Amino acid sequence: MNKTALVTGGSHNIGQQIAIVLARHGYDVAITYNSRKEGALDTQREIEALGRKCFVYQAKLQISDVPQKIVDQAHKDLGHLDLMVCNAANGGYRGGILTATPEKLDEAYNLNYRNYIICAAASARHMVADKIAGNIIFITSIRAQRAFPDDYMYGGFKAGIERAAQSMALELSQYGIRVNCVAPGCIWPQSLDTVRNQFITQSIPLKRVGTPEEVGELVAFLASDKASYITGISILQDGGLVLPGMWEREEPTVWLDPDWKEREYQEAMEMVAKSKENE
Ligand SMILES: NC(=O)c1ccc[n+]([C@@H]2O[C@H](COP(=O)([O-])OP(=O)(O)OC[C@H]3O[C@@H](n4cnc5c(N)ncnc54)[C@H](OP(=O)(O)O)[C@@H]3O)[C@@H](O)[C@H]2O)c1
């Protein structure tokens, strides 16, 4: 029996590549899109070229009964569900707390929190009924774990998802269902313009943005038997982006200073030479 997965937001960037990478790993897939029908059909074409099935649904996942209906439809079309990937969210729900309104908050909550939870609940019910020790994976963000200004909504709901995932992992462990999160940093398709890339890569320790394929591979790993003892965690996938601490000195942070790096390198090489003399 083929493995099966539902990936929300499979028409673009991270969700698109999660769906394609899963197909490469042998999954039949169902995806949703909101506005980019062409993107969704591209995903479908790539997956079908790999010899796998791909069902495509248009869905506005912020609408109350839509997440449940989409999961039921995917379960019907795929025959069963091994993996639910909750990915579709809007990174634009930003704003300061001083300008918060109930309307803004409801909109962000409906898509970025309620949609994730209802998709997880609906897919878990099918897995339990079908006696499938499946996986639920939430795409969250480094913003779940670090504070940024203008981010009480997006970051706050991502943090809520990570905490909720821990409770779900506890509850669903008795059925063998694992629940984990992937928390990306800055992930763009390689085709995006290099000017933006150059600006951001200066401050990422691994000196590049991440690719959506890399997120797809991490999702595939977490859902595989290789990760069979992993549940209730969130893996940061950010090239070290959140590692640098707040610098308490007046001069620029040392790890970005080319002179400091050169001095460190030279001293280290002298130490290597000395240790070789003693060999
Ligand atoms: N890219 C990053 O650097 C980054 C960093 C941290 C976390 N993340 C998280 O990773 C996930 C994917 O991000 P991304 O950058 O790939 O996003 P994206 O390029 O904006 O794609 C979002 C996907 O979600 C769908 N979507 C958007 N609004 C929707 C709605 N109202 N109902 C149903 N589907 C909707 C989009 O559909 P259409 O394209 O058809 O409209 C698209 O398929 C999100 O959860 C995001 O928070 C991304």
mmCIF file of N, CA, C and O in Angstrom, residues 139-148 151 154-163 181-184 234 236 242:
data_model
loop_
_atom_site.group_PDB
_atom_site.id
_atom_site.type_symbol
_atom_site.label_atom_id
_atom_site.label_comp_id
_atom_site.label_asym_id
_atom_site.label_seq_id
_atom_site.Cartn_x
_atom_site.Cartn_y
_atom_site.Cartn_z
ATOM 1 N N ILE A 139 4.283 23.069 9.973
ATOM 2 C CA ILE A 139 5.335 24.005 9.579
ATOM 3 C C ILE A 139 5.118 25.269 10.408
ATOM 4 O O ILE A 139 4.089 25.951 10.280
ATOM 5 N N THR A 140 6.078 25.536 11.284
ATOM 6 C CA THR A 140 5.938 26.704 12.159
ATOM 7 C C THR A 140 6.936 27.761 11.701
ATOM 8 O O THR A 140 6.947 28.147 10.539
ATOM 9 N N SER A 141 7.821 28.225 12.563
ATOM 10 C CA SER A 141 8.762 29.292 12.182
ATOM 11 C C SER A 141 9.736 29.501 13.334
ATOM 12 O O SER A 141 9.414 29.222 14.493
ATOM 13 N N ILE A 142 10.906 30.071 12.995
ATOM 14 C CA ILE A 142 11.798 30.514 14.069
ATOM 15 C C ILE A 142 11.064 31.523 14.958
ATOM 16 O O ILE A 142 11.401 31.674 16.133
ATOM 17 N N ARG A 143 10.042 32.178 14.388
ATOM 18 C CA ARG A 143 9.310 33.199 15.138
ATOM 19 C C ARG A 143 8.437 32.592 16.242
ATOM 20 O O ARG A 143 7.901 33.310 17.069
ATOM 21 N N ALA A 144 8.297 31.248 16.230
ATOM 22 C CA ALA A 144 7.634 30.581 17.351
ATOM 23 C C ALA A 144 8.511 30.626 18.586
ATOM 24 O O ALA A 144 8.046 30.503 19.714
ATOM 25 N N GLN A 145 9.817 30.776 18.365
ATOM 26 C CA GLN A 145 10.766 30.613 19.466
ATOM 27 C C GLN A 145 11.542 31.876 19.814
ATOM 28 O O GLN A 145 12.217 31.925 20.825
ATOM 29 N N ARG A 146 11.508 32.876 18.945
ATOM 30 C CA ARG A 146 12.194 34.137 19.213
ATOM 31 C C ARG A 146 11.219 35.289 19.047
ATOM 32 O O ARG A 146 10.318 35.218 18.207
ATOM 33 N N ALA A 147 11.425 36.363 19.806
ATOM 34 C CA ALA A 147 10.505 37.504 19.748
ATOM 35 C C ALA A 147 10.994 38.548 18.755
ATOM 36 O O ALA A 147 12.186 38.853 18.683
ATOM 37 N N PHE A 148 10.073 39.053 17.967
ATOM 38 C CA PHE A 148 10.350 40.142 17.035
ATOM 39 C C PHE A 148 9.277 41.204 17.260
ATOM 40 O O PHE A 148 8.137 40.863 17.587
ATOM 41 N N ASP A 151 5.069 41.314 15.841
ATOM 42 C CA ASP A 151 4.922 39.888 15.576
ATOM 43 C C ASP A 151 4.111 39.146 16.630
ATOM 44 O O ASP A 151 4.230 37.940 16.771
ATOM 45 N N TYR A 154 1.558 36.653 14.222
ATOM 46 C CA TYR A 154 2.167 35.550 13.460
ATOM 47 C C TYR A 154 3.044 34.696 14.382
ATOM 48 O O TYR A 154 2.863 33.480 14.495
ATOM 49 N N GLY A 155 3.981 35.344 15.075
ATOM 50 C CA GLY A 155 4.882 34.600 15.959
ATOM 51 C C GLY A 155 4.122 33.968 17.121
ATOM 52 O O GLY A 155 4.404 32.838 17.518
ATOM 53 N N GLY A 156 3.149 34.698 17.649
ATOM 54 C CA GLY A 156 2.373 34.192 18.791
ATOM 55 C C GLY A 156 1.599 32.929 18.426
ATOM 56 O O GLY A 156 1.607 31.943 19.175
ATOM 57 N N PHE A 157 0.948 32.941 17.244
ATOM 58 C CA PHE A 157 0.194 31.741 16.843
ATOM 59 C C PHE A 157 1.127 30.579 16.497
ATOM 60 O O PHE A 157 0.800 29.423 16.765
ATOM 61 N N LYS A 158 2.295 30.887 15.902
ATOM 62 C CA LYS A 158 3.252 29.806 15.618
ATOM 63 C C LYS A 158 3.728 29.172 16.929
ATOM 64 O O LYS A 158 3.886 27.951 17.026
ATOM 65 N N ALA A 159 3.964 30.011 17.939
ATOM 66 C CA ALA A 159 4.367 29.484 19.258
ATOM 67 C C ALA A 159 3.246 28.621 19.826
ATOM 68 O O ALA A 159 3.502 27.545 20.399
ATOM 69 N N GLY A 160 2.012 29.072 19.659
ATOM 70 C CA GLY A 160 0.853 28.302 20.144
ATOM 71 C C GLY A 160 0.785 26.935 19.476
ATOM 72 O O GLY A 160 0.492 25.928 20.129
ATOM 73 N N ILE A 161 1.066 26.899 18.189
ATOM 74 C CA ILE A 161 1.038 25.616 17.470
ATOM 75 C C ILE A 161 2.113 24.676 18.030
ATOM 76 O O ILE A 161 1.850 23.483 18.255
ATOM 77 N N GLU A 162 3.310 25.215 18.290
ATOM 78 C CA GLU A 162 4.386 24.335 18.797
ATOM 79 C C GLU A 162 4.004 23.749 20.157
ATOM 80 O O GLU A 162 4.237 22.572 20.425
ATOM 81 N N ARG A 163 3.392 24.569 20.991
ATOM 82 C CA ARG A 163 2.982 24.082 22.309
ATOM 83 C C ARG A 163 1.825 23.077 22.193
ATOM 84 O O ARG A 163 1.795 22.041 22.863
ATOM 85 N N CYS A 181 7.096 19.369 14.675
ATOM 86 C CA CYS A 181 7.090 20.669 13.983
ATOM 87 C C CYS A 181 8.423 20.884 13.283
ATOM 88 O O CYS A 181 9.476 20.478 13.779
ATOM 89 N N VAL A 182 8.361 21.566 12.144
ATOM 90 C CA VAL A 182 9.566 22.066 11.477
ATOM 91 C C VAL A 182 9.478 23.584 11.514
ATOM 92 O O VAL A 182 8.467 24.162 11.088
ATOM 93 N N ALA A 183 10.506 24.223 12.062
ATOM 94 C CA ALA A 183 10.495 25.681 12.233
ATOM 95 C C ALA A 183 11.532 26.310 11.303
ATOM 96 O O ALA A 183 12.710 26.414 11.643
ATOM 97 N N PRO A 184 11.092 26.747 10.106
ATOM 98 C CA PRO A 184 12.059 27.290 9.155
ATOM 99 C C PRO A 184 12.504 28.700 9.521
ATOM 100 O O PRO A 184 11.793 29.446 10.200
ATOM 101 N N SER A 234 10.219 20.272 17.961
ATOM 102 C CA SER A 234 10.274 21.230 16.858
ATOM 103 C C SER A 234 11.729 21.341 16.429
ATOM 104 O O SER A 234 12.603 21.571 17.267
ATOM 105 N N LEU A 236 14.456 23.410 14.424
ATOM 106 C CA LEU A 236 14.800 24.662 13.732
ATOM 107 C C LEU A 236 15.557 24.311 12.466
ATOM 108 O O LEU A 236 16.473 23.493 12.499
ATOM 109 N N VAL A 242 19.047 32.061 14.192
ATOM 110 C CA VAL A 242 18.692 32.595 15.513
ATOM 111 C C VAL A 242 19.799 32.406 16.555
ATOM 112 O O VAL A 242 19.616 32.767 17.713
#
